[in-house]
PDB file of C-alpha atoms in Angstrom:
ATOM      1  CA  MET A   1      90.887 147.606 104.889  1.00  0.00           C
ATOM      2  CA  SER A   2      89.841 145.738 108.064  1.00  0.00           C
ATOM      3  CA  GLN A   3      92.368 144.646 110.640  1.00  0.00           C
ATOM      4  CA  ASN A   4      91.480 140.938 110.140  1.00  0.00           C
ATOM      5  CA  SER A   5      92.555 141.004 106.479  1.00  0.00           C
ATOM      6  CA  THR A   6      96.042 142.355 107.232  1.00  0.00           C
ATOM      7  CA  PRO A   7      98.755 139.655 107.621  1.00  0.00           C
ATOM      8  CA  SER A   8     100.428 139.629 111.006  1.00  0.00           C
ATOM      9  CA  ALA A   9     104.132 140.278 111.352  1.00  0.00           C
ATOM     10  CA  ALA A  10     104.671 136.667 112.467  1.00  0.00           C
ATOM     11  CA  GLN A  11     102.839 135.265 109.432  1.00  0.00           C
ATOM     12  CA  THR A  12     104.802 137.504 107.078  1.00  0.00           C
ATOM     13  CA  ALA A  13     108.093 136.443 108.662  1.00  0.00           C
ATOM     14  CA  ARG A  14     107.153 132.756 108.454  1.00  0.00           C
ATOM     15  CA  GLU A  15     106.262 132.985 104.774  1.00  0.00           C
ATOM     16  CA  ALA A  16     109.504 134.863 104.103  1.00  0.00           C
ATOM     17  CA  ARG A  17     111.528 132.113 105.799  1.00  0.00           C
ATOM     18  CA  GLN A  18     109.765 129.434 103.782  1.00  0.00           C
ATOM     19  CA  LEU A  19     110.512 131.227 100.513  1.00  0.00           C
ATOM     20  CA  THR A  20     114.118 131.802 101.522  1.00  0.00           C
ATOM     21  CA  ASN A  21     114.646 128.161 102.508  1.00  0.00           C
ATOM     22  CA  ALA A  22     113.095 126.887  99.300  1.00  0.00           C
ATOM     23  CA  PHE A  23     115.173 129.273  97.170  1.00  0.00           C
ATOM     24  CA  THR A  24     118.384 128.395  99.026  1.00  0.00           C
ATOM     25  CA  ALA A  25     117.759 124.666  98.640  1.00  0.00           C
ATOM     26  CA  LYS A  26     117.195 125.139  94.918  1.00  0.00           C
ATOM     27  CA  LEU A  27     120.413 127.134  94.472  1.00  0.00           C
ATOM     28  CA  THR A  28     122.569 124.737  96.486  1.00  0.00           C
ATOM     29  CA  GLN A  29     120.805 121.655  95.040  1.00  0.00           C
ATOM     30  CA  LYS A  30     120.521 120.187  98.504  1.00  0.00           C
ATOM     31  CA  SER A  31     117.960 117.456  98.951  1.00  0.00           C
ATOM     32  CA  ARG A  32     115.491 117.458 101.797  1.00  0.00           C
ATOM     33  CA  GLY A  33     116.155 115.262 104.773  1.00  0.00           C
ATOM     34  CA  PRO A  34     113.824 112.457 105.814  1.00  0.00           C
ATOM     35  CA  ASP A  35     110.359 113.457 106.925  1.00  0.00           C
ATOM     36  CA  PRO A  36     110.304 113.592 110.735  1.00  0.00           C
ATOM     37  CA  HIS A  37     106.936 111.875 111.140  1.00  0.00           C
ATOM     38  CA  VAL A  38     107.616 108.816 108.957  1.00  0.00           C
ATOM     39  CA  ARG A  39     108.570 105.576 110.693  1.00  0.00           C
ATOM     40  CA  ARG A  40     111.489 103.439 109.611  1.00  0.00           C
ATOM     41  CA  ASP A  41     110.934 100.691 107.031  1.00  0.00           C
ATOM     42  CA  SER A  42     107.896 102.480 105.602  1.00  0.00           C
ATOM     43  CA  TYR A  43     107.079 102.426 101.898  1.00  0.00           C
ATOM     44  CA  ASP A  44     104.895 104.543  99.679  1.00  0.00           C
ATOM     45  CA  VAL A  45     101.459 103.020  99.115  1.00  0.00           C
ATOM     46  CA  ASP A  46     102.324 102.623  95.418  1.00  0.00           C
ATOM     47  CA  ASP A  47     105.714 101.023  96.075  1.00  0.00           C
ATOM     48  CA  ASP A  48     105.874  97.357  95.057  1.00  0.00           C
ATOM     49  CA  ARG A  49     107.237  96.535  98.516  1.00  0.00           C
ATOM     50  CA  ALA A  50     103.955  97.715 100.028  1.00  0.00           C
ATOM     51  CA  LYS A  51     101.858  95.551  97.701  1.00  0.00           C
ATOM     52  CA  VAL A  52     101.796  92.438  99.840  1.00  0.00           C
ATOM     53  CA  TRP A  53      98.186  91.344  99.471  1.00  0.00           C
ATOM     54  CA  ARG A  54      97.117  88.073  97.916  1.00  0.00           C
ATOM     55  CA  LYS A  55      93.635  86.609  97.590  1.00  0.00           C
ATOM     56  CA  ILE A  56      92.331  84.348 100.336  1.00  0.00           C
ATOM     57  CA  GLU A  57      92.033  80.768  99.071  1.00  0.00           C
ATOM     58  CA  ASP A  58      89.992  80.947  95.828  1.00  0.00           C
ATOM     59  CA  GLY A  59      88.807  84.479  96.590  1.00  0.00           C
ATOM     60  CA  SER A  60      85.171  83.525  97.148  1.00  0.00           C
ATOM     61  CA  ARG A  61      83.123  84.651 100.125  1.00  0.00           C
ATOM     62  CA  HIS A  62      82.450  81.037 101.099  1.00  0.00           C
ATOM     63  CA  ALA A  63      86.126  80.096 101.189  1.00  0.00           C
ATOM     64  CA  GLY A  64      87.054  83.391 102.822  1.00  0.00           C
ATOM     65  CA  LEU A  65      84.609  82.956 105.693  1.00  0.00           C
ATOM     66  CA  ALA A  66      85.760  79.365 106.200  1.00  0.00           C
ATOM     67  CA  TRP A  67      89.365  80.596 106.224  1.00  0.00           C
ATOM     68  CA  ALA A  68      88.575  83.333 108.760  1.00  0.00           C
ATOM     69  CA  ASP A  69      86.687  80.932 111.039  1.00  0.00           C
ATOM     70  CA  ALA A  70      89.532  78.402 110.881  1.00  0.00           C
ATOM     71  CA  LEU A  71      92.151  81.024 111.696  1.00  0.00           C
ATOM     72  CA  ILE A  72      90.205  82.393 114.659  1.00  0.00           C
ATOM     73  CA  GLN A  73      89.587  78.894 116.042  1.00  0.00           C
ATOM     74  CA  THR A  74      93.273  78.057 115.629  1.00  0.00           C
ATOM     75  CA  ALA A  75      94.201  81.212 117.545  1.00  0.00           C
ATOM     76  CA  GLU A  76      91.780  80.360 120.354  1.00  0.00           C
ATOM     77  CA  GLU A  77      93.117  76.819 120.662  1.00  0.00           C
ATOM     78  CA  PHE A  78      96.735  77.997 120.497  1.00  0.00           C
ATOM     79  CA  ASP A  79      96.153  80.502 123.287  1.00  0.00           C
ATOM     80  CA  VAL A  80      94.608  77.849 125.554  1.00  0.00           C
ATOM     81  CA  VAL A  81      97.225  75.162 124.874  1.00  0.00           C
ATOM     82  CA  HIS A  82     100.162  77.499 125.545  1.00  0.00           C
ATOM     83  CA  LYS A  83      98.646  79.246 128.561  1.00  0.00           C
ATOM     84  CA  LYS A  84     100.813  78.670 131.612  1.00  0.00           C
ATOM     85  CA  HIS A  85      99.310  78.315 135.071  1.00  0.00           C
ATOM     86  CA  GLY A  86      98.745  81.709 136.626  1.00  0.00           C
ATOM     87  CA  ALA A  87      99.666  83.551 133.430  1.00  0.00           C
ATOM     88  CA  ARG A  88      97.974  84.752 130.287  1.00  0.00           C
ATOM     89  CA  GLY A  89      98.135  82.950 126.974  1.00  0.00           C
ATOM     90  CA  PRO A  90     100.611  84.041 124.284  1.00  0.00           C
ATOM     91  CA  LEU A  91      97.944  85.889 122.279  1.00  0.00           C
ATOM     92  CA  GLN A  92      95.627  86.856 125.140  1.00  0.00           C
ATOM     93  CA  ALA A  93      91.965  87.726 124.728  1.00  0.00           C
ATOM     94  CA  ASN A  94      92.811  91.095 123.197  1.00  0.00           C
ATOM     95  CA  GLY A  95      94.933  89.456 120.522  1.00  0.00           C
ATOM     96  CA  ILE A  96      92.102  87.190 119.458  1.00  0.00           C
ATOM     97  CA  ARG A  97      89.668  90.109 119.531  1.00  0.00           C
ATOM     98  CA  VAL A  98      91.912  92.174 117.254  1.00  0.00           C
ATOM     99  CA  LEU A  99      92.465  89.237 114.882  1.00  0.00           C
ATOM    100  CA  ARG A 100      88.722  88.630 114.671  1.00  0.00           C
ATOM    101  CA  SER A 101      87.995  92.283 113.910  1.00  0.00           C
ATOM    102  CA  ILE A 102      90.531  92.372 111.061  1.00  0.00           C
ATOM    103  CA  VAL A 103      89.646  89.113 109.296  1.00  0.00           C
ATOM    104  CA  ARG A 104      85.898  89.554 109.753  1.00  0.00           C
ATOM    105  CA  ARG A 105      85.541  93.290 109.083  1.00  0.00           C
ATOM    106  CA  ALA A 106      88.587  94.559 107.207  1.00  0.00           C
ATOM    107  CA  LEU A 107      89.586  91.835 104.758  1.00  0.00           C
ATOM    108  CA  ASP A 108      88.607  91.603 101.094  1.00  0.00           C
ATOM    109  CA  PHE A 109      88.747  87.888 100.370  1.00  0.00           C
ATOM    110  CA  ALA A 110      88.950  88.414  96.605  1.00  0.00           C
ATOM    111  CA  THR A 111      92.158  90.456  96.795  1.00  0.00           C
ATOM    112  CA  GLY A 112      93.466  89.973 100.329  1.00  0.00           C
ATOM    113  CA  ARG A 113      93.352  93.740 100.790  1.00  0.00           C
ATOM    114  CA  SER A 114      93.322  94.770 104.452  1.00  0.00           C
ATOM    115  CA  GLU A 115      94.274  98.267 105.578  1.00  0.00           C
ATOM    116  CA  PRO A 116      92.228  99.350 108.610  1.00  0.00           C
ATOM    117  CA  GLU A 117      93.347 102.439 110.491  1.00  0.00           C
ATOM    118  CA  LEU A 118      94.520 101.911 114.061  1.00  0.00           C
ATOM    119  CA  LEU A 119      91.670 104.109 115.293  1.00  0.00           C
ATOM    120  CA  THR A 120      89.206 101.912 113.405  1.00  0.00           C
ATOM    121  CA  ILE A 121      90.492  98.763 115.101  1.00  0.00           C
ATOM    122  CA  MET A 122      90.262 100.560 118.444  1.00  0.00           C
ATOM    123  CA  LYS A 123      86.632 101.442 117.721  1.00  0.00           C
ATOM    124  CA  TRP A 124      85.707  97.913 116.647  1.00  0.00           C
ATOM    125  CA  THR A 125      87.334  96.237 119.636  1.00  0.00           C
ATOM    126  CA  GLY A 126      86.766  98.862 122.320  1.00  0.00           C
ATOM    127  CA  LEU A 127      90.468  98.670 123.205  1.00  0.00           C
ATOM    128  CA  SER A 128      92.972 101.439 123.853  1.00  0.00           C
ATOM    129  CA  LYS A 129      95.749 102.273 121.411  1.00  0.00           C
ATOM    130  CA  ASN A 130      98.376 100.561 123.555  1.00  0.00           C
ATOM    131  CA  ALA A 131      96.208  97.453 123.880  1.00  0.00           C
ATOM    132  CA  VAL A 132      95.711  97.202 120.110  1.00  0.00           C
ATOM    133  CA  VAL A 133      99.405  97.792 119.379  1.00  0.00           C
ATOM    134  CA  GLY A 134     100.362  95.122 121.910  1.00  0.00           C
ATOM    135  CA  ALA A 135      97.825  92.672 120.497  1.00  0.00           C
ATOM    136  CA  LEU A 136      99.112  93.187 116.958  1.00  0.00           C
ATOM    137  CA  ALA A 137     102.683  92.602 118.116  1.00  0.00           C
ATOM    138  CA  ARG A 138     101.735  89.277 119.722  1.00  0.00           C
ATOM    139  CA  LEU A 139      99.812  88.142 116.659  1.00  0.00           C
ATOM    140  CA  ARG A 140     102.789  88.974 114.485  1.00  0.00           C
ATOM    141  CA  GLU A 141     105.266  87.282 116.819  1.00  0.00           C
ATOM    142  CA  HIS A 142     103.412  83.986 116.558  1.00  0.00           C
ATOM    143  CA  GLY A 143     102.719  84.234 112.832  1.00  0.00           C
ATOM    144  CA  PHE A 144      98.977  84.883 112.733  1.00  0.00           C
ATOM    145  CA  LEU A 145      99.380  88.037 110.634  1.00  0.00           C
ATOM    146  CA  ASP A 146     101.978  90.458 109.346  1.00  0.00           C
ATOM    147  CA  TRP A 147     102.058  94.017 108.034  1.00  0.00           C
ATOM    148  CA  VAL A 148     104.006  96.593 106.083  1.00  0.00           C
ATOM    149  CA  ARG A 149     104.183 100.228 107.191  1.00  0.00           C
ATOM    150  CA  ARG A 150     103.131 102.693 104.494  1.00  0.00           C
ATOM    151  CA  THR A 151     103.309 106.399 103.725  1.00  0.00           C
ATOM    152  CA  ILE A 152     101.488 108.803 101.421  1.00  0.00           C
ATOM    153  CA  ARG A 153     102.634 112.015  99.786  1.00  0.00           C
ATOM    154  CA  VAL A 154     101.329 115.331 101.103  1.00  0.00           C
ATOM    155  CA  GLY A 155     101.836 118.790  99.644  1.00  0.00           C
ATOM    156  CA  GLU A 156     103.636 119.625  96.424  1.00  0.00           C
ATOM    157  CA  LYS A 157     107.003 118.228  95.422  1.00  0.00           C
ATOM    158  CA  GLY A 158     109.790 120.724  96.093  1.00  0.00           C
ATOM    159  CA  GLN A 159     107.894 122.638  98.749  1.00  0.00           C
ATOM    160  CA  PRO A 160     109.567 123.144 102.147  1.00  0.00           C
ATOM    161  CA  GLY A 161     108.475 121.055 105.085  1.00  0.00           C
ATOM    162  CA  PRO A 162     107.515 117.357 105.342  1.00  0.00           C
ATOM    163  CA  GLN A 163     106.168 115.857 102.125  1.00  0.00           C
ATOM    164  CA  ARG A 164     105.211 112.423 103.430  1.00  0.00           C
ATOM    165  CA  LYS A 165     103.113 111.190 106.305  1.00  0.00           C
ATOM    166  CA  GLN A 166     102.311 107.817 107.798  1.00  0.00           C
ATOM    167  CA  THR A 167      99.128 106.080 106.705  1.00  0.00           C
ATOM    168  CA  SER A 168      97.521 102.777 107.690  1.00  0.00           C
ATOM    169  CA  ASN A 169      99.485  99.527 107.582  1.00  0.00           C
ATOM    170  CA  ALA A 170      98.926  96.936 104.881  1.00  0.00           C
ATOM    171  CA  TYR A 171      98.048  93.722 106.755  1.00  0.00           C
ATOM    172  CA  TRP A 172      98.670  90.364 105.122  1.00  0.00           C
ATOM    173  CA  PHE A 173      98.655  86.656 105.943  1.00  0.00           C
ATOM    174  CA  GLY A 174     101.694  84.781 104.682  1.00  0.00           C
ATOM    175  CA  PHE A 175     102.058  82.453 107.711  1.00  0.00           C
ATOM    176  CA  GLY A 176     105.767  81.923 107.114  1.00  0.00           C
ATOM    177  CA  ARG A 177     106.590  82.748 110.728  1.00  0.00           C
ATOM    178  CA  MET A 178     103.879  80.380 111.964  1.00  0.00           C
ATOM    179  CA  GLN A 179     105.241  77.524 109.854  1.00  0.00           C
ATOM    180  CA  ASN A 180     108.755  78.104 111.175  1.00  0.00           C
ATOM    181  CA  LYS A 181     107.885  78.550 114.858  1.00  0.00           C
ATOM    182  CA  HIS A 182     104.709  76.497 115.285  1.00  0.00           C
ATOM    183  CA  ARG A 183     104.532  73.864 112.551  1.00  0.00           C
ATOM    184  CA  GLY A 184     101.856  71.895 114.375  1.00  0.00           C
ATOM    185  CA  VAL A 185      99.684  75.001 114.719  1.00  0.00           C
ATOM    186  CA  TRP A 186      99.966  75.680 110.996  1.00  0.00           C
ATOM    187  CA  GLN A 187      98.938  72.096 110.223  1.00  0.00           C
ATOM    188  CA  ARG A 188      96.024  72.384 112.629  1.00  0.00           C
ATOM    189  CA  PHE A 189      94.860  75.541 110.855  1.00  0.00           C
ATOM    190  CA  ARG A 190      94.917  73.790 107.473  1.00  0.00           C
ATOM    191  CA  GLN A 191      93.090  70.814 108.960  1.00  0.00           C
ATOM    192  CA  LEU A 192      90.348  73.047 110.334  1.00  0.00           C
ATOM    193  CA  LEU A 193      90.072  74.924 107.052  1.00  0.00           C
ATOM    194  CA  ALA A 194      89.723  71.718 105.035  1.00  0.00           C
ATOM    195  CA  LYS A 195      86.984  70.525 107.384  1.00  0.00           C
ATOM    196  CA  LYS A 196      85.063  73.811 107.245  1.00  0.00           C
ATOM    197  CA  LEU A 197      85.239  73.923 103.462  1.00  0.00           C
ATOM    198  CA  ALA A 198      84.052  70.322 103.206  1.00  0.00           C
ATOM    199  CA  ASN A 199      81.175  70.825 105.649  1.00  0.00           C
ATOM    200  CA  LYS A 200      79.839  73.931 103.882  1.00  0.00           C
ATOM    201  CA  PRO A 201      80.259  73.471 100.135  1.00  0.00           C
ATOM    202  CA  PRO A 202      78.802  76.241  97.961  1.00  0.00           C
ATOM    203  CA  SER A 203      75.706  75.295  95.995  1.00  0.00           C
ATOM    204  CA  GLY A 204      76.559  73.305  92.884  1.00  0.00           C
ATOM    205  CA  ALA A 205      80.289  73.402  93.536  1.00  0.00           C
ATOM    206  CA  THR A 206      82.894  70.980  94.792  1.00  0.00           C
ATOM    207  CA  PRO A 207      85.107  72.170  97.643  1.00  0.00           C
ATOM    208  CA  PRO A 208      88.633  72.842  96.385  1.00  0.00           C
ATOM    209  CA  LYS A 209      91.410  70.480  97.411  1.00  0.00           C
ATOM    210  CA  LEU A 210      93.901  72.063  99.752  1.00  0.00           C
ATOM    211  CA  LEU A 211      97.426  71.404  98.545  1.00  0.00           C
ATOM    212  CA  THR A 212     100.810  72.744  99.454  1.00  0.00           C
ATOM    213  CA  ALA A 213     103.013  74.589  96.976  1.00  0.00           C
ATOM    214  CA  GLY A 214     104.596  71.232  96.084  1.00  0.00           C
ATOM    215  CA  SER A 215     101.180  69.643  95.461  1.00  0.00           C
ATOM    216  CA  THR A 216     101.543  67.450  98.540  1.00  0.00           C
ATOM    217  CA  PRO A 217      98.289  66.885 100.449  1.00  0.00           C
ATOM    218  CA  ILE A 218      98.107  68.689 103.792  1.00  0.00           C
ATOM    219  CA  ARG A 219      98.606  66.328 106.692  1.00  0.00           C
ATOM    220  CA  VAL A 220      96.853  66.442 110.021  1.00  0.00           C
ATOM    221  CA  ALA A 221      98.890  68.175 112.714  1.00  0.00           C
ATOM    222  CA  SER A 222     101.356  65.678 114.118  1.00  0.00           C
ATOM    223  CA  GLY A 223     103.239  65.348 117.367  1.00  0.00           C
ATOM    224  CA  GLU A 224     102.221  66.181 120.911  1.00  0.00           C
ATOM    225  CA  LEU A 225     101.112  69.731 120.114  1.00  0.00           C
ATOM    226  CA  GLY A 226      99.052  68.588 117.144  1.00  0.00           C
ATOM    227  CA  ALA A 227      97.310  65.950 119.234  1.00  0.00           C
ATOM    228  CA  VAL A 228      96.510  68.450 121.967  1.00  0.00           C
ATOM    229  CA  LEU A 229      95.152  70.965 119.459  1.00  0.00           C
ATOM    230  CA  ALA A 230      93.006  68.356 117.744  1.00  0.00           C
ATOM    231  CA  SER A 231      91.635  67.130 121.084  1.00  0.00           C
ATOM    232  CA  LEU A 232      90.886  70.662 122.220  1.00  0.00           C
ATOM    233  CA  GLY A 233      89.247  71.470 118.908  1.00  0.00           C
ATOM    234  CA  ALA A 234      86.977  68.446 119.194  1.00  0.00           C
ATOM    235  CA  LYS A 235      85.869  69.562 122.653  1.00  0.00           C
ATOM    236  CA  ILE A 236      85.174  73.098 121.412  1.00  0.00           C
ATOM    237  CA  GLU A 237      83.141  71.840 118.463  1.00  0.00           C
ATOM    238  CA  SER A 238      81.234  69.392 120.682  1.00  0.00           C
ATOM    239  CA  ALA A 239      80.372  72.127 123.161  1.00  0.00           C
ATOM    240  CA  SER A 240      79.126  74.456 120.437  1.00  0.00           C
ATOM    241  CA  SER A 241      76.973  71.850 118.684  1.00  0.00           C
TER     242      SER A 241
END
């Protein structure tokens, strides 16, 4: 028998320890501790708490693209309006770049499914890991997106060693934080969306009416912030036309 086919002493000892640990755990009925590489507040991909997606508007490509355009424009306006002299805006250019990459390249409008890997977002945006993580945190802070951490099972149940590992986040767009912190921004987003849907109706179809959960028509953003956003939006649209 060749030397390469003979197990080393270290390998034999490691396998013996694994068998001993598994047998001991079975006899003592001790459960395994938490997996060391799983982050807190993470759920299995099949756990109901990780199923946060919902379709975008009516689920059509037309409505989805209008929704994405409206959200990106709202983010751009928000960043300009809240930019303090000599400082960066609350979202910063990287935040808008990350938001654009997710809603334009990693979002299924029909289901709301969005689960890009961090490395994928880095590749799309050309940003470092720290830059992407920071951008996501700012977007979440101001209510432009949210996510749930998820895990997947690895190996066989009952085997020694970690049985779960982290996988990509499930990104979703509930906007609850935006409505609570920046009501005028939320109203501006709905205003822009209504306008984009009305300006680009699908062939042979009537644009859907945008209503709140209580069937109350969406109002134009009010107050000083709403007026500033609307004015800025008009200038942006005029410059691009």
